[in-house]
GROMACS .gro file of C-alpha atoms in nm:
model
  165
    1MET     CA    1   2.676  10.175  15.779
    2LYS     CA    2   2.888   9.879  15.895
    3ARG     CA    3   2.966   9.787  15.526
    4ARG     CA    4   3.065  10.152  15.455
    5ILE     CA    5   3.305  10.150  15.749
    6PHE     CA    6   3.447   9.814  15.639
    7LEU     CA    7   3.504   9.941  15.289
    8LEU     CA    8   3.652  10.266  15.399
    9GLY     CA    9   3.894  10.062  15.624
   10THR     CA   10   3.983   9.829  15.342
   11ILE     CA   11   4.060  10.110  15.107
   12THR     CA   12   4.272  10.291  15.370
   13ALA     CA   13   4.473   9.977  15.436
   14PHE     CA   14   4.528   9.923  15.064
   15LEU     CA   15   4.637  10.278  15.001
   16SER     CA   16   4.869  10.288  15.296
   17GLY     CA   17   5.040   9.966  15.170
   18CYS     CA   18   5.088  10.133  14.835
   19ALA     CA   19   5.249  10.430  15.001
   20SER     CA   20   5.504  10.226  15.196
   21ARG     CA   21   5.862  10.347  15.154
   22PHE     CA   22   5.993   9.995  15.222
   23ARG     CA   23   6.022   9.808  14.889
   24ASP     CA   24   6.094   9.444  14.822
   25TYR     CA   25   6.383   9.339  14.597
   26ASN     CA   26   6.424   8.987  14.476
   27GLY     CA   27   6.681   9.048  14.199
   28PRO     CA   28   7.056   8.982  14.181
   29GLN     CA   29   7.265   9.069  14.484
   30VAL     CA   30   7.437   9.410  14.474
   31THR     CA   31   7.803   9.329  14.516
   32ARG     CA   32   7.953   9.684  14.490
   33LEU     CA   33   7.851  10.048  14.456
   34ARG     CA   34   8.047  10.295  14.239
   35MET     CA   35   7.994  10.668  14.278
   36TYR     CA   36   8.141  10.910  14.021
   37LYS     CA   37   8.117  11.254  14.175
   38ASP     CA   38   8.204  11.446  13.856
   39GLU     CA   39   7.933  11.269  13.659
   40ARG     CA   40   7.685  11.287  13.959
   41LEU     CA   41   7.621  10.914  13.910
   42LEU     CA   42   7.576  10.608  14.149
   43ILE     CA   43   7.605  10.263  13.994
   44LEU     CA   44   7.493   9.946  14.173
   45ASP     CA   45   7.688   9.642  14.042
   46GLY     CA   46   7.613   9.267  14.069
   47VAL     CA   47   7.823   8.969  13.987
   48GLU     CA   48   7.725   8.993  13.617
   49GLY     CA   49   7.778   9.368  13.590
   50GLU     CA   50   7.575   9.680  13.628
   51LEU     CA   51   7.225   9.647  13.778
   52ARG     CA   52   7.100  10.006  13.818
   53ARG     CA   53   7.226  10.362  13.794
   54PHE     CA   54   7.103  10.672  13.962
   55PRO     CA   55   7.173  11.042  13.925
   56ILE     CA   56   7.293  11.195  14.250
   57GLY     CA   57   7.339  11.529  14.417
   58LEU     CA   58   7.636  11.602  14.639
   59GLY     CA   59   7.751  11.832  14.927
   60PHE     CA   60   7.751  12.204  14.869
   61ALA     CA   61   8.130  12.190  14.797
   62PRO     CA   62   8.140  11.888  14.556
   63VAL     CA   63   8.510  11.907  14.449
   64GLY     CA   64   8.767  11.722  14.649
   65HIS     CA   65   8.777  11.461  14.926
   66LYS     CA   66   8.600  11.529  15.248
   67GLN     CA   67   8.866  11.625  15.509
   68PHE     CA   68   8.699  11.811  15.797
   69GLU     CA   69   8.368  11.838  15.965
   70GLY     CA   70   8.154  12.110  15.801
   71ASP     CA   71   8.356  12.138  15.478
   72GLY     CA   72   8.051  12.039  15.265
   73ARG     CA   73   8.241  11.776  15.073
   74THR     CA   74   8.164  11.416  14.984
   75PRO     CA   75   8.433  11.169  15.071
   76GLU     CA   76   8.638  10.994  14.793
   77GLY     CA   77   8.792  10.648  14.835
   78ALA     CA   78   8.697  10.292  14.936
   79TYR     CA   79   8.431  10.248  15.212
   80ILE     CA   80   8.153  10.018  15.294
   81ILE     CA   81   7.776  10.055  15.355
   82ASP     CA   82   7.771  10.012  15.731
   83ARG     CA   83   7.424  10.104  15.859
   84ARG     CA   84   7.071  10.203  15.756
   85ASN     CA   85   6.829  10.453  15.902
   86PRO     CA   86   6.468  10.388  15.836
   87ASN     CA   87   6.371  10.690  16.036
   88SER     CA   88   6.596  10.934  15.858
   89GLU     CA   89   6.508  11.301  15.845
   90PHE     CA   90   6.578  11.247  15.467
   91HIS     CA   91   6.315  10.983  15.397
   92LEU     CA   92   6.543  10.676  15.409
   93SER     CA   93   6.922  10.659  15.423
   94ILE     CA   94   7.214  10.412  15.415
   95GLY     CA   95   7.541  10.496  15.590
   96ILE     CA   96   7.886  10.506  15.443
   97SER     CA   97   8.175  10.412  15.667
   98TYR     CA   98   8.341  10.753  15.651
   99PRO     CA   99   8.564  10.839  15.829
  100ASN     CA  100   8.825  10.555  15.802
  101GLU     CA  101   9.146  10.536  15.996
  102ALA     CA  102   9.331  10.754  15.736
  103ASP     CA  103   9.058  11.010  15.740
  104VAL     CA  104   9.071  11.040  16.118
  105ALA     CA  105   9.455  11.063  16.124
  106PHE     CA  106   9.463  11.335  15.864
  107ALA     CA  107   9.196  11.549  16.043
  108GLU     CA  108   9.365  11.499  16.383
  109SER     CA  109   9.711  11.594  16.239
  110HIS     CA  110   9.538  11.932  16.155
  111GLY     CA  111   9.374  11.958  16.492
  112ARG     CA  112   9.029  11.905  16.346
  113SER     CA  113   8.743  11.657  16.339
  114PRO     CA  114   8.693  11.453  16.022
  115GLY     CA  115   8.308  11.475  16.061
  116GLY     CA  116   8.090  11.175  15.996
  117ASP     CA  117   7.743  11.072  15.942
  118ILE     CA  118   7.785  11.037  15.565
  119PHE     CA  119   7.468  10.875  15.422
  120ILE     CA  120   7.309  10.818  15.075
  121HIS     CA  121   6.966  10.959  15.136
  122GLY     CA  122   6.650  11.088  14.987
  123GLY     CA  123   6.517  11.440  14.990
  124PRO     CA  124   6.448  11.634  15.313
  125ARG     CA  125   6.097  11.643  15.450
  126ARG     CA  126   6.122  12.026  15.414
  127GLY     CA  127   6.033  12.010  15.047
  128ILE     CA  128   6.365  12.048  14.860
  129ASP     CA  129   6.371  11.828  14.552
  130PRO     CA  130   6.744  11.704  14.552
  131MET     CA  131   6.746  11.672  14.176
  132ASN     CA  132   6.634  12.034  14.122
  133VAL     CA  133   6.868  12.182  14.377
  134ARG     CA  134   7.184  11.997  14.261
  135ASP     CA  135   7.438  12.013  14.551
  136TRP     CA  136   7.249  12.095  14.870
  137THR     CA  137   7.369  11.857  15.137
  138ALA     CA  138   7.646  11.900  15.391
  139GLY     CA  139   7.846  11.624  15.222
  140CYS     CA  140   7.609  11.343  15.166
  141PRO     CA  141   7.512  11.200  14.835
  142SER     CA  142   7.137  11.248  14.766
  143VAL     CA  143   6.878  11.093  14.535
  144THR     CA  144   6.501  11.127  14.508
  145ASP     CA  145   6.283  10.956  14.771
  146ARG     CA  146   6.165  10.703  14.519
  147GLN     CA  147   6.523  10.617  14.429
  148ILE     CA  148   6.643  10.581  14.788
  149GLU     CA  149   6.355  10.339  14.837
  150ARG     CA  150   6.502  10.121  14.560
  151ILE     CA  151   6.855  10.156  14.677
  152TYR     CA  152   6.753  10.082  15.044
  153ALA     CA  153   6.584   9.761  14.932
  154MET     CA  154   6.872   9.649  14.700
  155VAL     CA  155   7.186   9.727  14.906
  156GLN     CA  156   7.283   9.535  15.213
  157ASP     CA  157   7.504   9.644  15.500
  158GLY     CA  158   7.870   9.534  15.430
  159THR     CA  159   7.848   9.619  15.053
  160PRO     CA  160   8.161   9.797  14.934
  161ILE     CA  161   8.136  10.147  14.787
  162ASP     CA  162   8.408  10.314  14.586
  163ILE     CA  163   8.366  10.696  14.555
  164TYR     CA  164   8.561  10.857  14.266
  165PRO     CA  165   8.628  11.220  14.205
   0.00000   0.00000   0.00000
């Protein structure tokens, strides 16, 4: 009986380790991210060039630069990865520094909020596959859960991200 409990505990510990969403990455440093909205593509670059590429989904209004809270658009321009959320409602997520000073000034000049909380994230826990429902977010770039696990491990806070139309 004790042997059976021990084996069951060992198997459970092993399987839970395999299911971890936190991956290790020991490769070249990611020095820049490039996102091409029209192509629905995220590229992770290192010093020597491209390291990885991932297909992405966008906000429900994918054309144009994000200007106001609730517009469903994904920002365009130069930002940085400024935070990470291991407890994201969308599996894992890394934050994009939107809004910058120009974004805030533009929105305020129109008496509006620029919005915020733009993250690259995985799929929701509600069962939507972000690659089968192309542009489903409120403005965030989305990838699959497996892909955000890789991105989360590879990309450090402070990494620049350029987002192109």
